[in-house]
RNA sequence: GCCGAUGUAGCUCAGUCCGGUUAGAGCGAGGGAUUCAUAAACCCUAGGUCGGAGGUUCGAGUCCUCCCAUCGGCACCA
């Protein structure tokens, strides 16, 4: 409707050599929640995700399987696309680094860096593991006593000519950037980490390799391929066709949020801004680095077999529903600076406490009473006064809190705002006891006021909860007798308190079925 | 090794910056009362060496020192 204020949000592009797992689903889900919220608020959202498909690992994996790297990439990129469908993610584009649109622009942008002198040909020297065909860092070389950790053979001193990015030239400008924008890296603990390392000084970084060929050729020197990280980072720009002349997509630049996992913070918080400075492009507003999921108290690893992979996730979705999965991701996930533990029992508890006992129950008792006492027709609010209670004010406060939380990417706080309003409704019902008031024909005005306000508060809460649990909220709306469409981008108006539902026909609804613990993935874990 | 965090009730955490009556919340668990609701919401119940030791102070989860444990970062790693 008011589509004006652009909002660009990105996930990292996922490396196709990995299998999709909870980490990928998590990052993408966070972005989806935010994207939905912003669209509902009328912002002009562009939500990007995709796959990173180059690099020596992909080349080797493909070789091992006797297929081409592109075939391997195609196969695994399809797996990642499946994630998008499974979770009903609303990304506006899915970029792959092997697509011509990306390769063409990366070459153009790298050429630009070469022209400005930010990229130069230099010599790299370091410890080389001949068996593994890769360089190891000075630190790692020392750790392994200058021997290959695989073969045990001594590492050799080797060098190769590479193109370097002049990162060292951007030290001061990066420091200024961080100073001028305290929210550039979130959460704050991550920002401090980056600042600490930044103080240690910056060295130029190689951006090409010659020891493998599965990558984008360096413009004008095709023996070199562009190393994966710069290839990958530039996806944020190439998806918006920034190096491709005029395009409608340019309006979305720069990103409001680059949402990433903490392992790739350095690239996004330091190298990426420096590259953008070199390209004279505006900086993103925020790099948000979340932490990791661990599983039942243990780090996820292949040897433990505790990876929460797609089949595992599918079992949760089958039992609890997609909205429950999203709710758990957002509310119990590692949004902050510490890792979060995925626990089957915790999942069940969160589902029962928040969704069944609060969201579901509040909607249920409200619609049930409307059905029983008003034949399902929402009465007019007669303006009865309940000292100490102000649901309209509470709703306004909840909406304000929600907006602030969303702006801050505090998605869990946004959920709190929504569910908190429902808790207030519950408390209001307990205090005013409409089920007792209903027994007295002389108190119809009071009863009408209570229920009219309850259902209005439920409606507003449902709007706030929609980005996280869209499926169930879209089921609730018809039961409240309203027809909301987040696509209209008019959250402001929709979330305003009023007599919107007066005269609407409601019906009793049970949103989240109680789940028998014996039939859940938790039961499997216990056995 | 270096830098930085964290360690409080069964679980997840708040409180520690600006030290002061009987250390808090949510969830779980136990009990009670009730029925509008999906045996839901509501009320009561947790007596936990606030990681350990020492110190400063009239008084310390709250400040200082040391120790222990766990975790994160340490640049080419997606």
XYZ file of C-alpha atoms (C1' of nucleotides) in Angstrom:
605
model
C 0.000 0.000 0.000
C 2.370 2.626 1.217
C 5.312 0.698 -0.249
C 8.009 3.251 0.054
C 10.580 2.649 2.720
C 12.948 -0.031 1.383
C 14.116 -2.810 3.683
C 16.755 -5.227 2.463
C 17.542 -8.297 4.530
C 19.876 -11.142 3.685
C 20.930 -14.534 4.923
C 24.415 -15.742 4.127
C 24.479 -17.818 0.999
C 24.822 -21.405 2.069
C 27.750 -23.542 1.056
C 26.486 -26.380 -1.131
C 29.101 -28.746 0.154
C 27.092 -28.934 3.401
C 23.754 -30.613 3.892
C 21.017 -28.290 5.091
C 20.464 -28.446 8.838
C 18.916 -26.501 11.685
C 21.470 -23.707 11.360
C 20.451 -22.883 7.828
C 16.780 -23.205 8.684
C 17.260 -20.968 11.703
C 19.004 -18.067 9.991
C 16.545 -18.109 7.155
C 13.560 -18.297 9.471
C 14.759 -15.276 11.450
C 15.000 -13.285 8.257
C 11.600 -14.495 7.168
C 9.978 -13.316 10.387
C 11.508 -9.898 10.037
C 10.671 -9.678 6.349
C 7.043 -10.553 7.033
C 6.826 -8.003 9.834
C 8.290 -5.254 7.691
C 6.031 -6.037 4.746
C 3.058 -5.927 7.095
C 4.246 -2.502 8.164
C 4.187 -1.403 4.567
C 7.905 -1.404 3.929
C 9.329 -2.283 0.570
C 11.069 -5.515 1.524
C 13.643 -7.489 -0.382
C 14.573 -10.732 1.349
C 17.516 -12.568 -0.171
C 19.038 -15.974 0.359
C 20.902 -18.405 -1.863
C 23.811 -20.756 -2.250
C 27.566 -20.440 -2.440
C 28.711 -22.987 -4.966
C 32.380 -22.462 -5.778
C 35.547 -23.523 -4.038
C 37.964 -26.341 -3.633
C 35.705 -28.390 -1.381
C 32.951 -28.554 -3.952
C 35.510 -29.384 -6.609
C 36.919 -32.259 -4.566
C 33.551 -33.626 -3.478
C 32.388 -33.664 -7.064
C 35.551 -35.380 -8.163
C 35.126 -38.007 -5.473
C 31.667 -38.758 -6.762
C 32.725 -38.654 -10.364
C 30.420 -35.829 -11.329
C 31.015 -32.258 -12.398
C 31.142 -29.551 -9.767
C 28.163 -27.912 -11.405
C 26.155 -31.124 -11.180
C 26.977 -31.387 -7.493
C 26.055 -27.766 -6.972
C 22.763 -28.211 -8.804
C 21.904 -31.193 -6.692
C 22.640 -29.549 -3.366
C 21.244 -26.165 -4.266
C 17.981 -28.007 -4.837
C 18.220 -29.317 -1.275
C 18.518 -25.789 0.029
C 15.600 -24.645 -2.047
C 13.633 -27.422 -0.421
C 14.256 -25.688 2.901
C 12.529 -22.599 1.580
C 9.463 -24.606 0.722
C 9.411 -26.640 3.910
C 9.376 -23.580 6.087
C 7.149 -21.434 3.933
C 9.891 -18.857 3.660
C 9.082 -15.756 1.727
C 12.417 -14.868 0.165
C 12.164 -12.585 -2.838
C 15.097 -14.161 -4.625
C 17.422 -17.123 -4.379
C 20.831 -16.368 -5.799
C 23.421 -18.955 -6.786
C 27.033 -17.977 -7.256
C 27.302 -20.094 -10.410
C 24.625 -18.089 -12.147
C 25.802 -15.914 -15.042
C 24.208 -12.830 -13.491
C 26.417 -13.260 -10.450
C 29.652 -14.259 -12.204
C 29.406 -11.415 -14.677
C 28.947 -8.829 -11.961
C 31.604 -10.231 -9.679
C 34.110 -9.891 -12.475
C 32.982 -6.352 -13.118
C 33.253 -5.414 -9.460
C 36.652 -7.022 -9.033
C 37.811 -5.232 -12.152
C 36.660 -2.011 -10.560
C 38.732 -2.786 -7.470
C 41.720 -3.525 -9.657
C 41.295 -0.199 -11.418
C 41.119 1.773 -8.205
C 44.233 0.057 -6.912
C 42.421 -1.655 -4.064
C 43.373 -4.981 -5.568
C 46.967 -5.672 -6.556
C 49.152 -8.597 -7.530
C 51.317 -9.770 -4.671
C 53.246 -12.686 -3.388
C 51.964 -15.070 -0.784
C 54.312 -17.221 1.225
C 53.370 -19.735 3.848
C 53.403 -23.294 5.095
C 52.092 -25.690 2.506
C 50.784 -29.201 3.079
C 51.696 -31.023 -0.116
C 49.467 -34.002 0.600
C 46.399 -31.871 1.213
C 47.343 -29.330 -1.410
C 46.562 -26.453 0.891
C 48.236 -23.768 2.901
C 47.969 -23.863 6.656
C 48.147 -20.821 8.865
C 51.225 -20.007 10.880
C 49.373 -20.797 14.067
C 48.142 -24.162 12.868
C 51.563 -25.034 11.472
C 53.097 -24.405 14.846
C 50.393 -26.445 16.584
C 51.125 -29.461 14.434
C 54.875 -29.028 14.862
C 55.233 -28.040 11.212
C 54.040 -31.426 10.060
C 50.934 -32.353 8.173
C 48.253 -33.383 10.646
C 47.018 -35.859 8.041
C 50.125 -37.472 6.577
C 52.656 -36.514 9.208
C 55.023 -35.291 6.497
C 56.822 -32.020 7.107
C 55.172 -28.885 5.807
C 57.125 -27.042 3.161
C 57.680 -23.347 2.703
C 55.951 -22.368 -0.498
C 54.802 -19.280 -2.241
C 52.435 -18.251 -4.956
C 51.402 -15.079 -6.642
C 47.974 -13.882 -5.660
C 45.814 -10.860 -5.986
C 45.363 -9.046 -2.714
C 42.749 -6.713 -1.391
C 44.212 -3.684 0.341
C 42.397 -4.177 3.609
C 45.137 -2.455 5.586
C 44.291 0.842 3.930
C 40.870 0.859 5.540
C 41.804 0.580 9.193
C 40.942 4.164 10.082
C 37.817 4.362 8.030
C 36.569 1.143 9.585
C 37.242 2.494 13.039
C 35.263 5.606 12.223
C 32.459 3.501 10.839
C 32.219 1.553 14.066
C 32.391 4.649 16.166
C 29.736 6.476 14.213
C 27.447 3.444 14.137
C 27.358 1.674 17.497
C 24.707 -0.663 16.135
C 26.716 -1.688 13.097
C 27.442 -5.092 14.596
C 24.979 -6.788 16.893
C 24.793 -8.204 19.474
C 27.126 -5.941 21.390
C 29.406 -8.767 22.558
C 30.176 -9.511 18.922
C 30.872 -5.872 18.249
C 33.402 -5.888 21.053
C 35.107 -8.904 19.575
C 35.465 -7.182 16.254
C 36.734 -3.986 17.843
C 39.298 -5.978 19.776
C 40.637 -7.614 16.672
C 40.506 -4.390 14.738
C 42.806 -2.805 17.281
C 45.307 -5.542 16.477
C 45.743 -4.087 13.027
C 44.802 -5.223 9.553
C 46.737 -7.022 6.881
C 45.940 -7.212 3.218
C 44.066 -10.322 2.248
C 44.491 -12.505 -0.820
C 41.357 -12.723 -2.907
C 42.450 -15.217 -5.534
C 43.750 -18.752 -5.656
C 45.531 -20.790 -8.289
C 45.431 -24.232 -6.715
C 41.922 -25.015 -7.873
C 39.798 -23.940 -10.777
C 36.169 -24.188 -9.641
C 35.516 -20.520 -9.274
C 35.078 -17.274 -11.095
C 38.134 -16.454 -13.206
C 39.969 -13.292 -12.233
C 39.372 -10.705 -14.948
C 42.419 -10.453 -17.176
C 44.399 -13.206 -15.457
C 42.396 -16.348 -15.795
C 44.823 -18.683 -14.098
C 43.547 -17.150 -10.905
C 40.096 -17.807 -9.579
C 38.408 -15.429 -7.213
C 38.528 -16.870 -3.756
C 35.217 -17.941 -2.300
C 34.728 -15.302 0.323
C 34.759 -12.323 -1.974
C 32.742 -14.247 -4.526
C 30.223 -15.037 -1.813
C 30.068 -11.628 -0.150
C 29.379 -9.908 -3.416
C 26.135 -11.829 -3.800
C 24.478 -9.185 -1.687
C 25.305 -6.663 -4.375
C 24.879 -8.780 -7.473
C 21.389 -9.918 -6.477
C 20.362 -6.275 -6.607
C 22.104 -5.918 -9.965
C 24.361 -3.233 -8.622
C 27.034 -3.851 -11.254
C 24.538 -4.296 -14.039
C 23.477 -0.774 -14.899
C 20.097 0.634 -14.068
C 17.696 -1.620 -12.223
C 14.612 -1.323 -10.083
C 16.363 -3.417 -7.532
C 18.940 -0.750 -6.757
C 16.437 0.999 -4.529
C 16.823 -1.698 -1.886
C 20.497 -1.042 -1.302
C 22.026 -1.060 1.299
C 20.930 -3.851 3.609
C 19.050 -3.113 6.797
C 20.295 -6.436 8.149
C 22.874 -8.919 7.031
C 21.952 -11.805 9.292
C 24.765 -14.306 9.715
C 26.152 -16.974 12.002
C 28.977 -15.938 14.283
C 31.583 -17.971 12.379
C 31.606 -15.538 9.496
C 31.508 -12.318 11.466
C 34.955 -11.096 10.473
C 34.154 -11.227 6.776
C 30.930 -9.361 7.207
C 31.954 -6.861 9.840
C 35.379 -5.904 8.520
C 36.234 -7.154 5.059
C 32.801 -6.541 3.611
C 32.552 -2.913 4.762
C 36.072 -2.292 3.489
C 35.171 -3.724 0.104
C 32.111 -1.510 0.011
C 34.238 1.504 0.864
C 36.553 0.613 -1.980
C 33.575 0.329 -4.307
C 32.157 3.549 -2.899
C 28.885 1.884 -2.015
C 26.756 2.749 1.028
C 27.202 0.570 4.110
C 24.590 -1.768 5.540
C 22.865 -0.610 8.701
C 23.664 -3.738 10.670
C 25.450 -7.048 10.590
C 23.591 -9.286 12.995
C 25.585 -12.333 14.088
C 23.596 -14.957 15.943
C 25.195 -17.871 17.769
C 24.848 -21.619 17.276
C 22.418 -24.318 18.176
C 23.748 -27.196 20.179
C 21.748 -30.375 20.555
C 20.658 -31.822 23.898
C 23.634 -30.187 25.581
C 26.198 -31.329 23.068
C 27.878 -29.734 20.124
C 26.408 -31.081 16.940
C 28.743 -33.349 15.059
C 28.640 -36.135 12.559
C 30.372 -38.587 14.875
C 27.760 -38.075 17.583
C 25.043 -38.324 14.990
C 23.133 -35.581 16.735
C 22.883 -33.229 13.823
C 19.444 -31.733 13.583
C 19.017 -32.311 9.897
C 16.054 -31.893 7.622
C 14.487 -35.303 8.310
C 14.643 -34.595 12.035
C 13.101 -31.187 11.574
C 10.375 -32.707 9.429
C 9.390 -34.976 12.314
C 8.926 -31.999 14.586
C 6.911 -30.199 11.962
C 4.747 -33.276 11.444
C 3.969 -33.608 15.132
C 3.695 -29.978 16.213
C 3.122 -28.057 13.031
C 5.228 -25.541 11.195
C 4.179 -22.584 13.325
C 5.310 -24.393 16.453
C 8.681 -24.996 14.850
C 9.032 -21.338 13.942
C 7.946 -20.273 17.397
C 10.571 -22.448 19.030
C 13.278 -21.274 16.632
C 12.582 -17.637 17.351
C 11.973 -17.847 21.091
C 14.490 -20.426 22.191
C 17.196 -19.907 19.609
C 20.691 -18.415 19.822
C 19.696 -14.900 18.853
C 22.121 -13.506 21.401
C 25.834 -13.991 21.930
C 25.581 -17.408 23.546
C 24.698 -20.738 22.026
C 21.264 -22.224 22.574
C 20.425 -25.803 23.370
C 17.868 -27.622 21.250
C 15.996 -29.936 23.566
C 13.126 -32.162 22.607
C 11.517 -31.788 26.029
C 12.037 -28.045 25.917
C 10.352 -27.948 22.545
C 7.354 -29.740 23.928
C 7.172 -27.503 26.970
C 7.446 -24.334 24.964
C 4.749 -25.549 22.617
C 2.402 -26.431 25.436
C 3.035 -23.399 27.597
C 3.076 -20.689 24.973
C 1.009 -21.917 22.102
C -1.496 -24.354 23.598
C -2.023 -22.869 27.059
C -1.699 -19.221 26.189
C -2.308 -18.355 22.552
C -4.686 -21.218 21.819
C -6.487 -21.123 25.115
C -7.007 -17.379 25.174
C -8.477 -17.395 21.678
C -10.585 -20.387 22.591
C -12.128 -19.052 25.794
C -12.831 -15.685 24.207
C -14.557 -17.107 21.166
C -16.354 -19.684 23.299
C -17.922 -17.021 25.500
C -18.925 -14.922 22.528
C -20.647 -18.000 21.152
C -22.351 -18.839 24.374
C -23.497 -15.398 25.463
C -23.867 -13.482 22.204
C -24.531 -16.187 19.620
C -21.078 -15.515 18.222
C -21.887 -11.933 17.261
C -19.362 -9.448 18.666
C -21.290 -6.910 20.753
C -20.541 -3.202 20.850
C -18.284 -2.042 23.647
C -20.699 -0.287 25.996
C -17.891 1.650 27.607
C -18.213 -0.025 30.987
C -15.433 1.008 33.326
C -13.226 -1.588 34.983
C -10.979 0.258 37.412
C -7.373 -0.714 37.031
C -7.906 -2.242 33.588
C -7.120 -0.623 30.270
C -6.881 -3.211 27.518
C -6.869 -0.549 24.836
C -3.883 1.102 26.456
C -2.181 -2.245 26.937
C -2.676 -3.067 23.284
C -1.126 0.238 22.292
C 1.825 -0.421 24.532
C 2.231 -3.907 23.090
C 2.246 -2.582 19.544
C 4.858 0.021 20.440
C 7.006 -2.571 22.137
C 6.635 -4.860 19.152
C 7.704 -2.164 16.720
C 10.769 -1.269 18.737
C 11.731 -4.924 19.090
C 11.326 -5.603 15.382
C 13.400 -2.565 14.474
C 16.101 -3.935 16.749
C 15.854 -7.485 15.424
C 14.874 -8.578 18.927
C 12.407 -11.042 17.484
C 11.907 -12.808 20.790
C 10.921 -9.542 22.439
C 8.478 -8.948 19.624
C 6.900 -12.317 20.425
C 6.736 -11.293 24.059
C 4.825 -8.189 23.135
C 2.219 -10.253 21.322
C 1.842 -13.064 23.803
C 2.070 -10.628 26.713
C -1.076 -8.929 25.484
C -2.842 -12.294 25.530
C -1.672 -12.911 29.070
C -3.233 -9.587 29.980
C -6.473 -10.674 28.356
C -6.375 -13.850 30.425
C -5.820 -11.853 33.565
C -8.639 -9.489 32.616
C -11.018 -12.399 32.165
C -10.007 -13.855 35.486
C -10.508 -10.518 37.198
C -13.812 -9.537 35.605
C -15.279 -13.050 35.503
C -17.543 -12.659 32.494
C -18.748 -16.231 32.980
C -20.312 -15.117 36.256
C -21.496 -11.797 34.924
C -23.323 -13.735 32.214
C -25.597 -15.331 34.794
C -27.084 -11.964 35.634
C -29.351 -10.606 32.893
C -29.044 -7.146 34.439
C -25.336 -6.991 33.663
C -25.447 -7.430 29.890
C -23.693 -4.109 29.268
C -20.828 -5.106 31.476
C -20.575 -8.508 29.785
C -20.582 -6.907 26.351
C -17.794 -4.545 27.322
C -15.648 -7.342 28.654
C -15.947 -9.592 25.652
C -15.766 -6.838 23.057
C -12.480 -5.730 24.558
C -11.132 -9.249 24.886
C -11.743 -10.133 21.298
C -10.315 -6.828 20.104
C -7.153 -7.443 22.113
C -6.915 -10.972 20.762
C -7.238 -9.610 17.254
C -4.425 -7.115 17.793
C -2.218 -9.749 19.428
C -2.793 -12.016 16.448
C -1.467 -9.324 14.168
C 1.687 -9.029 16.236
C 2.175 -12.777 16.304
C 1.502 -13.317 12.624
C 5.105 -12.936 11.363
C 6.178 -15.844 13.566
C 3.113 -18.073 13.391
C 1.440 -16.967 10.172
C -0.368 -20.216 9.466
C -2.350 -20.408 12.675
C -3.065 -16.688 12.781
C -4.516 -16.828 9.301
C -6.765 -19.591 10.596
C -7.755 -17.504 13.584
C -8.844 -14.430 11.648
C -11.934 -15.923 10.007
C -12.912 -17.328 13.412
C -12.780 -13.792 14.775
C -14.912 -12.684 11.885
C -12.255 -10.527 10.322
C -10.438 -10.602 7.040
C -6.899 -9.373 7.445
C -4.298 -9.294 4.728
C -0.715 -8.555 5.822
C 0.077 -8.064 2.152
C -1.722 -4.741 2.263
C 1.008 -3.392 4.481
C -1.334 -1.528 6.764
C -0.313 -2.865 10.143
C -0.533 0.596 11.617
C -4.243 0.789 10.926
C -4.948 -2.869 11.582
C -3.287 -2.840 14.976
C -5.145 0.245 16.158
C -7.718 -0.254 18.896
C -11.320 0.212 17.877
C -14.672 -1.425 17.417
C -13.448 -3.158 14.299
C -15.168 -6.410 15.120
C -18.545 -5.030 16.208
C -21.216 -7.190 14.633
C -18.741 -9.709 13.287
C -19.599 -13.380 13.412
C -17.138 -15.422 15.406
C -16.872 -19.103 16.096
C -15.099 -21.064 18.764
C -11.682 -22.224 17.681
C -8.899 -24.471 18.975
C -5.664 -23.307 17.359
C -3.022 -25.607 18.781
C -3.952 -29.179 19.625
C -2.484 -30.657 22.746
C 0.245 -33.126 21.839
C 0.717 -36.367 23.705
C 4.352 -36.433 24.870
C 4.501 -40.158 24.121
C 4.093 -39.512 20.413
C 6.747 -36.836 20.066
C 10.389 -36.784 19.060
C 11.036 -36.198 22.774
C 9.777 -39.683 23.493
C 12.355 -41.064 21.087
C 15.136 -39.204 22.824
C 14.066 -40.529 26.206
C 14.049 -44.141 25.030
C 49.459 -19.119 25.264
C 46.852 -14.258 24.522
C 42.129 -11.408 24.745
C 37.021 -11.458 26.460
C 32.845 -13.529 28.761
C 30.036 -16.650 31.935
C 29.248 -19.562 36.625
C 22.486 -17.349 41.224
C 16.358 -22.411 43.031
C 15.526 -29.151 38.926
C 15.779 -26.148 33.990
C 16.275 -21.022 31.506
C 17.704 -16.636 33.402
C 17.051 -11.332 36.092
C 19.540 -8.802 39.905
C 26.061 -7.138 40.291
C 27.480 -0.555 36.540
C 25.733 3.742 41.406
C 27.586 -2.612 47.841
C 22.460 -2.228 52.742
C 15.911 -5.065 55.581
C 13.789 -12.146 55.258
C 18.044 -13.097 47.125
C 13.764 -12.649 42.478
C 10.939 -14.229 37.658
C 9.317 -17.826 34.005
C 9.018 -23.052 33.170
C 8.855 -27.823 35.612
C 7.108 -30.188 40.316
C 3.602 -30.375 44.744
C -1.012 -28.558 46.917
C -5.691 -25.626 46.632
C -9.913 -23.393 44.752
C -12.801 -22.848 40.199
C -15.210 -23.676 35.302
C -15.628 -19.296 30.064
C -11.728 -22.454 27.798
C -7.654 -27.522 24.617
C -7.792 -31.333 32.818
C -6.609 -24.900 30.284
C -6.477 -19.765 33.169
C -6.219 -18.431 38.777
C -4.093 -18.847 44.106
C -0.317 -20.968 47.491
C 4.306 -23.773 47.948
C 10.931 -23.749 46.057
C 14.099 -22.563 51.830
C 18.964 -22.212 46.717
C 27.026 -22.562 50.577
C 24.360 -16.458 44.828
C 31.462 -21.516 41.342
C 35.614 -21.726 45.479
C 39.104 -19.138 48.869
C 40.818 -14.760 50.890
C 40.326 -9.387 51.430
C 38.004 -4.215 51.814
C 33.630 -2.536 54.686
C 29.397 -1.405 60.187
C 27.468 -4.415 56.023
C 28.972 -7.977 49.573
C 25.656 -12.225 44.300
C 26.789 -6.701 44.350
C 33.877 -3.868 45.108
C 39.385 -6.035 45.117
C 42.907 -10.389 44.694
C 43.773 -15.382 43.658
C 41.901 -20.132 42.143
C 38.489 -23.649 39.636
C 34.987 -24.806 35.734
C 32.547 -23.766 31.202
C 32.294 -20.925 26.771
C 33.601 -17.448 22.842
C 37.408 -14.824 19.762
C 42.623 -15.074 18.132
C 42.432 -13.240 10.241
C 41.981 -16.159 4.778
C 37.887 -20.474 8.245
C 31.535 -20.082 5.233
